CSV table of C-alpha atoms in Angstrom, one decimal:
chain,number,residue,atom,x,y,z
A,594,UNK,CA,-45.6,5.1,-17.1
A,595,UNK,CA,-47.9,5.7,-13.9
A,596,UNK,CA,-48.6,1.6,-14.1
A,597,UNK,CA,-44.9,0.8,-14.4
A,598,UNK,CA,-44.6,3.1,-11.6
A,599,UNK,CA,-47.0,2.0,-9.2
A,600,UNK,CA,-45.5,-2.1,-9.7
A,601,UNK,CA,-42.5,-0.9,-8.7
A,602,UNK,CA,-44.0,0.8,-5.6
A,603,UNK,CA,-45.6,-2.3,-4.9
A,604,UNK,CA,-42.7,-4.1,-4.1
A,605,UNK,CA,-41.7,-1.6,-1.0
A,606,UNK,CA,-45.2,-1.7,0.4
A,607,UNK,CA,-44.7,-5.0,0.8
A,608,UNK,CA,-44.0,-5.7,4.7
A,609,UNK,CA,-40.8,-7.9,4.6
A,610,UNK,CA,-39.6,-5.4,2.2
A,611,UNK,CA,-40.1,-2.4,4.4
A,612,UNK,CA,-38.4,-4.4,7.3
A,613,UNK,CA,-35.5,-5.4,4.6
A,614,UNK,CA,-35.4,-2.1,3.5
A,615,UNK,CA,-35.1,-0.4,6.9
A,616,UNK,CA,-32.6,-2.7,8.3
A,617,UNK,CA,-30.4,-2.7,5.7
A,618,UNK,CA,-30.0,1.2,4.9
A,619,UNK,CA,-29.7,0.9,9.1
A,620,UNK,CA,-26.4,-1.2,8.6
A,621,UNK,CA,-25.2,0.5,5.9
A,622,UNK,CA,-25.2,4.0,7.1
A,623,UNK,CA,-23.8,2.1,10.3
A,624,UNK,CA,-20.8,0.5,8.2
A,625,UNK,CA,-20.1,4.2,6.4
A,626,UNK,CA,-20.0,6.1,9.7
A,627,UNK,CA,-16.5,3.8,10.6
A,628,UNK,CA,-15.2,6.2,7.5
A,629,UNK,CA,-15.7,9.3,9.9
A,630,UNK,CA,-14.8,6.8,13.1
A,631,UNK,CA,-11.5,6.7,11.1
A,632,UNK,CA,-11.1,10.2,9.9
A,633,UNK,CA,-11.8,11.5,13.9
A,634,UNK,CA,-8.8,8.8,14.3
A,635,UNK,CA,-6.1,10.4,11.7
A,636,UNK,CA,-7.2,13.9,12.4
A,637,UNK,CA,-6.6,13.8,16.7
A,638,UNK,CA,-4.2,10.9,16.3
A,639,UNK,CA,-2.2,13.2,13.9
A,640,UNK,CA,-1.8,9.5,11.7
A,641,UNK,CA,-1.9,10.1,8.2
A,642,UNK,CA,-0.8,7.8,5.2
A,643,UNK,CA,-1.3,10.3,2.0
A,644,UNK,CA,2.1,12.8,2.1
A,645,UNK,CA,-0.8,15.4,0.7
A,646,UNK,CA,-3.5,14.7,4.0
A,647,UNK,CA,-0.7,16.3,5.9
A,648,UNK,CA,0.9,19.3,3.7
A,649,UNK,CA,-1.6,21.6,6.2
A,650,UNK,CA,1.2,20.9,8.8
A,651,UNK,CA,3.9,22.7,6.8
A,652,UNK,CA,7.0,20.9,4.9
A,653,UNK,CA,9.4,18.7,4.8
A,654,UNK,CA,10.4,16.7,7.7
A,655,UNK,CA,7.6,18.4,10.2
A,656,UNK,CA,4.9,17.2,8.2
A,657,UNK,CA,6.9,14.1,7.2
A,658,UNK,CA,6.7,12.8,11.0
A,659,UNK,CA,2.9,12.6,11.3
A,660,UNK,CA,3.0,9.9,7.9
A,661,UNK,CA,2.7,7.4,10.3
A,662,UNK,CA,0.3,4.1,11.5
A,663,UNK,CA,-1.4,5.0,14.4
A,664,UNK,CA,-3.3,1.4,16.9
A,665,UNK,CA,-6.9,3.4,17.4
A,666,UNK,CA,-7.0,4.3,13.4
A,667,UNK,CA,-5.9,0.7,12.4
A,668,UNK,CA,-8.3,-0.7,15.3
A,669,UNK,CA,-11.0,1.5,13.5
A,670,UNK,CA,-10.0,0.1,9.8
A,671,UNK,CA,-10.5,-3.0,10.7
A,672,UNK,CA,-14.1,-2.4,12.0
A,673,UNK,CA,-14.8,-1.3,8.9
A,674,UNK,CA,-12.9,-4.1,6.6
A,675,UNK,CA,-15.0,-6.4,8.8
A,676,UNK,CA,-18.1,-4.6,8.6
A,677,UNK,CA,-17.3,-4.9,4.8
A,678,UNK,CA,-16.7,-8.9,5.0
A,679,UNK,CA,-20.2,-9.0,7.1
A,680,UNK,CA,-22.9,-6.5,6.3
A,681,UNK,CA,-22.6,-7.0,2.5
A,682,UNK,CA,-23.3,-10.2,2.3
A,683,UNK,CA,-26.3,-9.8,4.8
A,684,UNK,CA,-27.7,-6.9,2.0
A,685,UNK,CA,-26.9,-9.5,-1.3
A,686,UNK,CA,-28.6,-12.6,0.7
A,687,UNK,CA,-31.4,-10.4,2.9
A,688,UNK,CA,-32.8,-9.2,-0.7
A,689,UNK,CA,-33.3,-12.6,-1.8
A,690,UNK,CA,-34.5,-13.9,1.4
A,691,UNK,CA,-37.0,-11.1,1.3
A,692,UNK,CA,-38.2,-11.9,-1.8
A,693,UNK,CA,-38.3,-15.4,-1.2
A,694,UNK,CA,-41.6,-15.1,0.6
A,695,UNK,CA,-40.8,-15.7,4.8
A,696,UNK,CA,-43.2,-14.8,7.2
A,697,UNK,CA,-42.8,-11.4,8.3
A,698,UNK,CA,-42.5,-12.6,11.9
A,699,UNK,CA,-39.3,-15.1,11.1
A,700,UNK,CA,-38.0,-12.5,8.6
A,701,UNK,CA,-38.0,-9.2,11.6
A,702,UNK,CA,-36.2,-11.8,14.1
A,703,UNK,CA,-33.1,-12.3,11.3
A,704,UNK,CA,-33.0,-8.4,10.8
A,705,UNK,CA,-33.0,-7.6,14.3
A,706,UNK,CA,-30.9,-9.9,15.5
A,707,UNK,CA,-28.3,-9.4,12.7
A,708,UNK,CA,-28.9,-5.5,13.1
A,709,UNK,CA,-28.2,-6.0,16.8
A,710,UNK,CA,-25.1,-7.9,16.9
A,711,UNK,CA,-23.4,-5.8,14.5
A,712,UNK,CA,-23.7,-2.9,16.6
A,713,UNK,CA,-22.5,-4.6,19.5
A,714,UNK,CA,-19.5,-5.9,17.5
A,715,UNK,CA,-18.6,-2.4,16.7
A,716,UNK,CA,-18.2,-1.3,20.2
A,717,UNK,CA,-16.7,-4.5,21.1
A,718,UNK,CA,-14.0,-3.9,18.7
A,719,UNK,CA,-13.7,0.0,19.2
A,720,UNK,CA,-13.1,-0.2,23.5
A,721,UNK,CA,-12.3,-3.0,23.2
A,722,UNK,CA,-14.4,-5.6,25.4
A,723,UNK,CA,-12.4,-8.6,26.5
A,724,UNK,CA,-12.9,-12.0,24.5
A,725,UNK,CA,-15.1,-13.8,23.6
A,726,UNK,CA,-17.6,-10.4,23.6
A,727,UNK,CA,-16.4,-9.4,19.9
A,728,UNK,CA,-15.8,-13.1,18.6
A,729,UNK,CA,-19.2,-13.8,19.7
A,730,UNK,CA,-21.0,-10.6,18.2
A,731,UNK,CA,-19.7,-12.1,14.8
A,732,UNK,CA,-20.9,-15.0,15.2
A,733,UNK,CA,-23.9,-14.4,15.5
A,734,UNK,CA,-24.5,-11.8,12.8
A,735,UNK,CA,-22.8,-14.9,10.2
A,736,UNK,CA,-24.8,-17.2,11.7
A,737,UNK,CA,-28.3,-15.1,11.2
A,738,UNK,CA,-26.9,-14.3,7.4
A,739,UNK,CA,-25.9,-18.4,6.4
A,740,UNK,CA,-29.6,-19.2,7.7
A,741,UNK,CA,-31.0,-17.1,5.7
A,742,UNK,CA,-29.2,-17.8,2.6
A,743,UNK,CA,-30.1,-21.6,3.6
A,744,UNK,CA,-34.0,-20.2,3.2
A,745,UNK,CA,-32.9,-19.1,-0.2
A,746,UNK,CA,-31.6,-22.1,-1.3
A,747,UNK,CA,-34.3,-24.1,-0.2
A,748,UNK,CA,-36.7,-22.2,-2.1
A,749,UNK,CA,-35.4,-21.4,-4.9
A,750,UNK,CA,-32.7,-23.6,-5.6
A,751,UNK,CA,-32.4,-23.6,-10.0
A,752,UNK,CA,-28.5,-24.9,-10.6
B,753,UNK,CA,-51.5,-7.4,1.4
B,754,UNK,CA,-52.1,-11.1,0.0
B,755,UNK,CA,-51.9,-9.7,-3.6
B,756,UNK,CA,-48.5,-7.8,-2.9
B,757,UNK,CA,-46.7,-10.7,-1.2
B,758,UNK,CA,-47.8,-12.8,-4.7
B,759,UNK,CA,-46.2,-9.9,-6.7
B,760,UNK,CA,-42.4,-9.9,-4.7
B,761,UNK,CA,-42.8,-13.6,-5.1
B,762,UNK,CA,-43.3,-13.9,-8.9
B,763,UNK,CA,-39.9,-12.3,-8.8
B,764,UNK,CA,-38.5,-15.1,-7.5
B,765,UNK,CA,-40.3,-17.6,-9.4
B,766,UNK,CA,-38.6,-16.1,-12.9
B,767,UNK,CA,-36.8,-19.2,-14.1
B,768,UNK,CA,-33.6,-15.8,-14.3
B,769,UNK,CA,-34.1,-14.4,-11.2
B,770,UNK,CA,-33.9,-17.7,-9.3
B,771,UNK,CA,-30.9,-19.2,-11.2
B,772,UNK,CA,-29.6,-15.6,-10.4
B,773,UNK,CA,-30.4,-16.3,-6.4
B,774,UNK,CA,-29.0,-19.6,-6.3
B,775,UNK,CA,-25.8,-18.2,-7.7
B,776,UNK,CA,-25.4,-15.4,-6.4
B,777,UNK,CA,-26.3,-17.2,-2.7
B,778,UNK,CA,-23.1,-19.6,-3.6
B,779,UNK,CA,-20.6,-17.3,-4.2
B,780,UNK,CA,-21.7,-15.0,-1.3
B,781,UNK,CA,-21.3,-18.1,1.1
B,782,UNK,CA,-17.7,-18.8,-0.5
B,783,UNK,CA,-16.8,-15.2,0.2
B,784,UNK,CA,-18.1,-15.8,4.0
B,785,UNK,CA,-16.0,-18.7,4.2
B,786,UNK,CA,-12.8,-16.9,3.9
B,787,UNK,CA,-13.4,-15.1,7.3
B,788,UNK,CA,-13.2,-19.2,8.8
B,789,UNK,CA,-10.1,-19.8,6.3
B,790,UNK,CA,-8.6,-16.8,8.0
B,791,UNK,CA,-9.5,-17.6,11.6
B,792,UNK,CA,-8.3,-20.9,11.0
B,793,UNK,CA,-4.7,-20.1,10.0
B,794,UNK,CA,-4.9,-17.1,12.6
B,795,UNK,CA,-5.2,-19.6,15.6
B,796,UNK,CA,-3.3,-22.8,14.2
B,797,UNK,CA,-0.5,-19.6,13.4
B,798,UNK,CA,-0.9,-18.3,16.8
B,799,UNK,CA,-0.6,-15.1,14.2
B,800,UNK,CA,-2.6,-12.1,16.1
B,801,UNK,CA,-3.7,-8.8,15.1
B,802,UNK,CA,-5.7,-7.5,18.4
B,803,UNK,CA,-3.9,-7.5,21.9
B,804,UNK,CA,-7.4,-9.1,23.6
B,805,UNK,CA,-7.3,-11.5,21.2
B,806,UNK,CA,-3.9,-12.7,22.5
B,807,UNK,CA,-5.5,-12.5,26.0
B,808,UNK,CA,-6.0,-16.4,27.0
B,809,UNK,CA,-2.0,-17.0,26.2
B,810,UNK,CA,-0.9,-15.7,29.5
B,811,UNK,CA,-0.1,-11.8,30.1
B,812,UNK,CA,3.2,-9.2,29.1
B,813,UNK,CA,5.3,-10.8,26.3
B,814,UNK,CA,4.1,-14.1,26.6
B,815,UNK,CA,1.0,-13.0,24.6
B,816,UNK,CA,2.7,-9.9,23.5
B,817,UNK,CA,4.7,-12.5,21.0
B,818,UNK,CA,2.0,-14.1,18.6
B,819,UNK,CA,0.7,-10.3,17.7
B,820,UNK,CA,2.7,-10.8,14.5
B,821,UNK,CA,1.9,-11.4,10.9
B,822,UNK,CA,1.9,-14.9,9.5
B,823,UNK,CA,2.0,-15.7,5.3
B,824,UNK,CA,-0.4,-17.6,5.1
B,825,UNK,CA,-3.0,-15.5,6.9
B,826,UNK,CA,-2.5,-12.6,5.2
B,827,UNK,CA,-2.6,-14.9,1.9
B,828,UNK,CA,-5.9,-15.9,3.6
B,829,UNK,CA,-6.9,-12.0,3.7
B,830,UNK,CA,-5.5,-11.4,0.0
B,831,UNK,CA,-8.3,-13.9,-1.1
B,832,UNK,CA,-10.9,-12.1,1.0
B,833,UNK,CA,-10.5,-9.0,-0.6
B,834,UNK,CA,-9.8,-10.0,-3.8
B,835,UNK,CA,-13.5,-11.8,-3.2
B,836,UNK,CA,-14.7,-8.1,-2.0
B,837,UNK,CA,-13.6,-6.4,-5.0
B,838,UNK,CA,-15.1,-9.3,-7.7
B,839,UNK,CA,-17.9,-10.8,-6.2
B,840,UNK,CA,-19.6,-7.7,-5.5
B,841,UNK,CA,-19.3,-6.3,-8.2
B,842,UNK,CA,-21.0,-9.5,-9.9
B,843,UNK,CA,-23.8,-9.3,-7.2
B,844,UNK,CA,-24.8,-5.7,-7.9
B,845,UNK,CA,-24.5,-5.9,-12.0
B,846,UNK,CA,-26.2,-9.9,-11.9
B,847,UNK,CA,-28.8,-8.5,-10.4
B,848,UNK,CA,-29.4,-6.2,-12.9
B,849,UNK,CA,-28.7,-8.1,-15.3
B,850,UNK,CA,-31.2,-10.7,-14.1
B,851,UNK,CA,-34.0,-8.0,-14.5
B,852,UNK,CA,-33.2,-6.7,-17.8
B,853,UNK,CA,-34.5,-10.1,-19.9
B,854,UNK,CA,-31.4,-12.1,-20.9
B,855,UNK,CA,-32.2,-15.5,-22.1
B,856,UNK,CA,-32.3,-18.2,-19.7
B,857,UNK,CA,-29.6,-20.5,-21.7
B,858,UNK,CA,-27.6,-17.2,-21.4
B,859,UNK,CA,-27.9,-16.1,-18.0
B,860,UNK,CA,-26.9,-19.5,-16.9
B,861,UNK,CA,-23.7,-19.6,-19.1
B,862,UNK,CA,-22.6,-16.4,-17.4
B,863,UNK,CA,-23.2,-17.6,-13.6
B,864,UNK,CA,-22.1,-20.7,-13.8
B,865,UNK,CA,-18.9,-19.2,-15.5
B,866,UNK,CA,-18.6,-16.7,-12.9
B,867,UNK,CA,-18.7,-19.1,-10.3
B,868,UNK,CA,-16.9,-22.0,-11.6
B,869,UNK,CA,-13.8,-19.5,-11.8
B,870,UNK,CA,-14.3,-17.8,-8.4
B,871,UNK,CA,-14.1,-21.6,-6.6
B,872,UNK,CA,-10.9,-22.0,-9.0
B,873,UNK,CA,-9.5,-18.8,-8.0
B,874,UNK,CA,-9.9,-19.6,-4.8
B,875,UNK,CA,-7.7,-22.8,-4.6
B,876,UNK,CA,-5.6,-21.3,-7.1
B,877,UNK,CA,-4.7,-18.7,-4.3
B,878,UNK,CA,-4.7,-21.0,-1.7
B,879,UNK,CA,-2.4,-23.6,-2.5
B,880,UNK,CA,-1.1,-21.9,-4.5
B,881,UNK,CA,-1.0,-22.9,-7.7
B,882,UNK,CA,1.7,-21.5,-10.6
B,883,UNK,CA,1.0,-18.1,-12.0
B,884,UNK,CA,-1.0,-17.7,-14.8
B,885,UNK,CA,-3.7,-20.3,-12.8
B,886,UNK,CA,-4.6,-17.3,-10.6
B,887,UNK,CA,-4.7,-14.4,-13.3
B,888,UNK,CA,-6.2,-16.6,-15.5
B,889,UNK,CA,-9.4,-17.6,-13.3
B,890,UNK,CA,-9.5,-13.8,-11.9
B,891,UNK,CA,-9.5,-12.5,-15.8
B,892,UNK,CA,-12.6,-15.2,-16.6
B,893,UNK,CA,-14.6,-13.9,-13.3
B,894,UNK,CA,-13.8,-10.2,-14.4
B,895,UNK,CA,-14.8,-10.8,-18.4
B,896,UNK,CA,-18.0,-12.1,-17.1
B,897,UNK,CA,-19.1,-9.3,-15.5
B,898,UNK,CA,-18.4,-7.0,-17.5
B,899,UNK,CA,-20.3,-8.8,-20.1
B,900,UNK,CA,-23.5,-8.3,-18.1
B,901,UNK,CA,-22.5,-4.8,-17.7
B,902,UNK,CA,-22.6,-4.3,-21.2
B,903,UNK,CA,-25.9,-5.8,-21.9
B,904,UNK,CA,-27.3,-4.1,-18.6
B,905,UNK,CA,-25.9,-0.7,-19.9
B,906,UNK,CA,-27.2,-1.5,-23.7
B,907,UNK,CA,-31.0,-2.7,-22.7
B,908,UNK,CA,-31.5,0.1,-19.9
B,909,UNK,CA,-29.1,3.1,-21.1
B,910,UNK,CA,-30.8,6.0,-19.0
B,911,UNK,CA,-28.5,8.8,-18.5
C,165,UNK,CA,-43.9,-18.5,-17.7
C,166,UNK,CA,-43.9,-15.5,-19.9
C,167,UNK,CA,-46.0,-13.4,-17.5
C,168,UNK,CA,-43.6,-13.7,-15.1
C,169,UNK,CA,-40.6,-12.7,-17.2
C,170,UNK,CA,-43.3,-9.4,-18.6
C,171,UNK,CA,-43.3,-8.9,-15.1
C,172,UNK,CA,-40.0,-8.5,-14.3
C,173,UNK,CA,-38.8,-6.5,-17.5
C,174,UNK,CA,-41.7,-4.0,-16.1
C,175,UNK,CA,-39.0,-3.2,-13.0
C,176,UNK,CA,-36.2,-2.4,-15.6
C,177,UNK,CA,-39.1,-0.1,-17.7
C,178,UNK,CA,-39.9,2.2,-14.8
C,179,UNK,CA,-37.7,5.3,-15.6
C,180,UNK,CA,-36.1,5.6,-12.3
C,181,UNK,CA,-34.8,2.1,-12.1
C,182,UNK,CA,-33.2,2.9,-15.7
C,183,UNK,CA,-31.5,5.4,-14.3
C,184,UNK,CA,-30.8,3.3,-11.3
C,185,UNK,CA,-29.5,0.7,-13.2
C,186,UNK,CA,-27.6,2.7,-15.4
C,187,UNK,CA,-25.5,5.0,-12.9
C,188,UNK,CA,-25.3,1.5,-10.5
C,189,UNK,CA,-23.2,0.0,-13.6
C,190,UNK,CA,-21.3,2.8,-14.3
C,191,UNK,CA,-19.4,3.4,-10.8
C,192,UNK,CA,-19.1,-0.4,-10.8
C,193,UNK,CA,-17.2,-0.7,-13.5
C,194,UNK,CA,-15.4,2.3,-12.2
C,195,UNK,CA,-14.1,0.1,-9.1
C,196,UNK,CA,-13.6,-2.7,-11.3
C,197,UNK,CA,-11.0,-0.9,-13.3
C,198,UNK,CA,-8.9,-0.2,-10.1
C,199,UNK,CA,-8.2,-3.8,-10.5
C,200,UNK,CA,-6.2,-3.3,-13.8
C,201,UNK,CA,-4.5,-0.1,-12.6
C,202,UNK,CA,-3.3,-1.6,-9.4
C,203,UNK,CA,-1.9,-4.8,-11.6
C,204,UNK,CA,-0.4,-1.9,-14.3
C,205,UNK,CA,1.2,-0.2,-11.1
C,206,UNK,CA,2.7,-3.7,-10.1
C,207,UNK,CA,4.0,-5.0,-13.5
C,208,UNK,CA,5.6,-1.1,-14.6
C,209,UNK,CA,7.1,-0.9,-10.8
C,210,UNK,CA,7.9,-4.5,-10.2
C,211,UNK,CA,6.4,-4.4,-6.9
C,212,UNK,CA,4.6,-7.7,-6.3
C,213,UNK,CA,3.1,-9.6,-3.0
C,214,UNK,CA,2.6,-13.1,-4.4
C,215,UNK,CA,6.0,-15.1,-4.3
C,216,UNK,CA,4.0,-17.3,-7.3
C,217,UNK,CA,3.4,-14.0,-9.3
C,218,UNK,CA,7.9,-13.5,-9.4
C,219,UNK,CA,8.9,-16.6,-10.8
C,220,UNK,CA,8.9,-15.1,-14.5
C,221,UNK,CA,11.4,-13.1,-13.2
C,222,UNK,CA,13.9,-16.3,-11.9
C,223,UNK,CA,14.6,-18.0,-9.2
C,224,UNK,CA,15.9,-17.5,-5.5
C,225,UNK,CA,16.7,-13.7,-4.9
C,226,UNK,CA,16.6,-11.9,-8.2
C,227,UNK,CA,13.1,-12.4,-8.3
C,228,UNK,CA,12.8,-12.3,-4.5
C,229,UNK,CA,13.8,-8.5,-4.5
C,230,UNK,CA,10.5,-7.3,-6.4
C,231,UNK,CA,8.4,-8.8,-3.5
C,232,UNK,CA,8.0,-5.6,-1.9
C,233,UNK,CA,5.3,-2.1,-1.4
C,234,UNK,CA,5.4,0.5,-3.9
C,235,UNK,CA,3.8,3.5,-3.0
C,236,UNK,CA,1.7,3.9,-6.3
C,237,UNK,CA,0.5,0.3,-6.2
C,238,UNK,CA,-0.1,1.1,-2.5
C,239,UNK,CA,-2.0,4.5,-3.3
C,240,UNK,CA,-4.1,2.6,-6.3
C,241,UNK,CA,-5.2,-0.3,-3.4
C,242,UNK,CA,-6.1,2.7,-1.1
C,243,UNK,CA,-8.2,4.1,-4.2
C,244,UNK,CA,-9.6,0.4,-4.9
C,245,UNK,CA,-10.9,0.2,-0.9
C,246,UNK,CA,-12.1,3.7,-0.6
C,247,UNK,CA,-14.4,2.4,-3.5
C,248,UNK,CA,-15.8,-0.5,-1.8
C,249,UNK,CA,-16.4,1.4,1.1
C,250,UNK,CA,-18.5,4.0,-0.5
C,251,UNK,CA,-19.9,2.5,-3.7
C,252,UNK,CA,-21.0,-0.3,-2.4
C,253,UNK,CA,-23.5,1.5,0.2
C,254,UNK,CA,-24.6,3.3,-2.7
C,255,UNK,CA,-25.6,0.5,-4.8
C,256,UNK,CA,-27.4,-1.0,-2.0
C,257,UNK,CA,-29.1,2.1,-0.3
C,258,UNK,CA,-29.3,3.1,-4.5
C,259,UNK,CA,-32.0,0.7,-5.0
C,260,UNK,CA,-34.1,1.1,-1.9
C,261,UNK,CA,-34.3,4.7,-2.9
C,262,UNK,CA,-34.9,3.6,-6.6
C,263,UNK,CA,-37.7,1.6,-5.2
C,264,UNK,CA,-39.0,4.1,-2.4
C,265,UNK,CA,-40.7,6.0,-5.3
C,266,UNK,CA,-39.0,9.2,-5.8
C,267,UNK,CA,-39.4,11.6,-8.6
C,268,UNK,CA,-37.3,11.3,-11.6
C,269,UNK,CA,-35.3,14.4,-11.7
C,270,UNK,CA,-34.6,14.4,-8.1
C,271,UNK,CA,-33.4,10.5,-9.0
C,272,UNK,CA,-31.0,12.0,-11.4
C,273,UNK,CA,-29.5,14.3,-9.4
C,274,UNK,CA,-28.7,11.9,-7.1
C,275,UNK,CA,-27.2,9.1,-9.0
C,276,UNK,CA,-25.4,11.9,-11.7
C,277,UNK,CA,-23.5,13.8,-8.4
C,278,UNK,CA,-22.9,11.0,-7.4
C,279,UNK,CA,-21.3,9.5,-10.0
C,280,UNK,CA,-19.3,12.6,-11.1
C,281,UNK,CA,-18.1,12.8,-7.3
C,282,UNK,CA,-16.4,9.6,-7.3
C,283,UNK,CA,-15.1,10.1,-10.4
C,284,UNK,CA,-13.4,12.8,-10.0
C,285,UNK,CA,-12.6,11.4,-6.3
C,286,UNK,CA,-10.7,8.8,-8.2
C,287,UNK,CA,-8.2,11.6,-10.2
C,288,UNK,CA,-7.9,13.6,-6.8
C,289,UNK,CA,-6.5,10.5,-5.1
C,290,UNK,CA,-4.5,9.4,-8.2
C,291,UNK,CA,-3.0,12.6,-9.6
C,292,UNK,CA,-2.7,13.3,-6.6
C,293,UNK,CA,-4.5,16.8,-6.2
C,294,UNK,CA,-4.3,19.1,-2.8
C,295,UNK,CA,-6.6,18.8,-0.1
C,296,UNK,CA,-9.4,19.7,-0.1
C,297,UNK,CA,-9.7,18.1,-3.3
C,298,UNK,CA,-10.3,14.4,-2.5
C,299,UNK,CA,-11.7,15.2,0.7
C,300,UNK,CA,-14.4,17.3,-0.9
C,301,UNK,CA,-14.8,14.5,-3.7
C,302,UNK,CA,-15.5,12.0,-1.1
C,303,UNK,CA,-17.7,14.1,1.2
C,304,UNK,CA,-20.3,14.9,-1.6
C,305,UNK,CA,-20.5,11.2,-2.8
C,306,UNK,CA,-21.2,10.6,0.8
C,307,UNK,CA,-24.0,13.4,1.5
C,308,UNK,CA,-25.8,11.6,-1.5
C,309,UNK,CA,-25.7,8.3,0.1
C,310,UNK,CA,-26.8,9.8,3.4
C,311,UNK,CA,-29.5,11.9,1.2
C,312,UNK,CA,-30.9,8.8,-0.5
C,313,UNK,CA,-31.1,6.7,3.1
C,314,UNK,CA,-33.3,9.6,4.9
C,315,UNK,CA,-35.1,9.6,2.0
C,316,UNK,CA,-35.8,5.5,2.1
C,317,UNK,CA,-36.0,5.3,5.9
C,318,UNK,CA,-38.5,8.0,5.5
C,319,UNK,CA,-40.9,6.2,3.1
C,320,UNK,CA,-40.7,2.8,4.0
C,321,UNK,CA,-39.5,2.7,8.0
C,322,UNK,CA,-40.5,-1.0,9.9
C,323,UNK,CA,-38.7,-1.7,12.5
């Protein structure tokens, strides 16, 4: 199966690929490290919402007290909901724009961009930075993924 | 690295593989479009989640007033997530599904299924229409994925 | 357009995109069924969000008193999320790796621990077991998703 094997290995020696490739395990790991943002949150926040997260802090009622909502761990969730809403659609849609056959030049400006203003969103939601600074990183990063989906549609368009 | 690009983009010429694309590039875009749905009923609510976001109201409880929850933006959110949980799903196993050499007639059937019932859920949610209009366009979504699932896991089984 | 579709089918031949495919398809269907048990948590504890989804059970405030949290439907939707935000990053870093050219049996290991880990994250978090147990669960599912990105941003890395 050394053909088979070697076709496939085709396809990430392919620039655009690479670049897809790179970018996108870049935003992932990105989107998971908001789970540890969020567990550094509970943990020195004491702000827990399983009743067995917090049986470490003895029983009953003292343990009871730190089952709670906490504004830095719900400010973190909702990083990551959003990186959810955001970066996933930018991984579905960037694979098909990749494979659609952009010049590698056009295709590094959406990943960089897109790569870019998600990490800026992050720290504008997590210190916060006043308005528009977060409203605007979002943008952005939706505005890079709906042009590339419109390269997709143009191209390959089969209804 | 001629010969490579013309390899990625035989991928997207497969008859499949683009229908798959064009789908797949649709219902991603829908999903997007519930963050606007959202931001929409968030500011015509004046229903608020951050405190910087409340910012341009005026300071102290002025602005310290529309940080509240609203119906219909959380009904707004229930939709986006519900998208999260289905569509994704549908992008990760279409794909595969797309490479493992369904008939075109076939592959078609399912996506434009999938989609058709998404759009439906959608307004179903929104407006909303009488239960079972929701359940029944969420259980048609679901059922079509997990009939690519099974023909995924039947041609490729490789445990 | 035969060749093309040959050529396609070759991706879904190569051994480690089996595998790929086949683990990718199981922990999907995995989240998916959080779906059903956060519905059988709502119908056997009458604990619904939709005003739309009460009206079976009458009008005005008889059915108005089952729009409320439960904490098993709540604990199931915590499940559901905790899936998207770690199987998702698998599926998409998943295939990068699958296409980064690794060997076989280290392929395997990957997507099998994996796949056990969330699985038996899923029974931690609903049984609920003690601590450690979920949180170990999670963390090995997570060090295989960090694993498989080295491993990709390693092979194919153009930034």
């Amino acid at each position: 199966r050394s053909g088979e094997m070697a076709k496939s290995t085709q396809l990430i020696d392919n620039d655009v690929f690479r670049a897809y490739a790179t970018y996108t395990a870049i935003v992932l790991l990105k989107m998971m490290l908001m789970s540890l943002v969020t567990a550094y949150y509970r943990i020195t926040r004491k702000a827990f919402v399983n009743p067995e997260d917090t049986a470490s802090f003895g029983k009953g009622d003292s343990a009871k007290k730190y089952l709670r909502t906490d504004p830095d761990v719900e400010r973190a969730r909702r990083v990551h909901l959003n990186d959810l809403e955001n970066i996933i659609p930018f991984v579905g849609i960037g694979l098909l724009y990749a494979l659609s056959g952009p010049e590698l030049s056009t295709a590094l400006l959406h990943f960089r961009i897109f790569t870019g203003a998600r990490i800026l969103h992050t720290f504008a939601y997590l210190i916060p930075l006043p308005q528009p600074g977060r409203g605007l990183s979002w943008a952005v990063g939706y505005a890079v993924t709906f042009s590339m989906a419109y390269k997709v549609l143009k191209t390959v368009l089969f209804l």
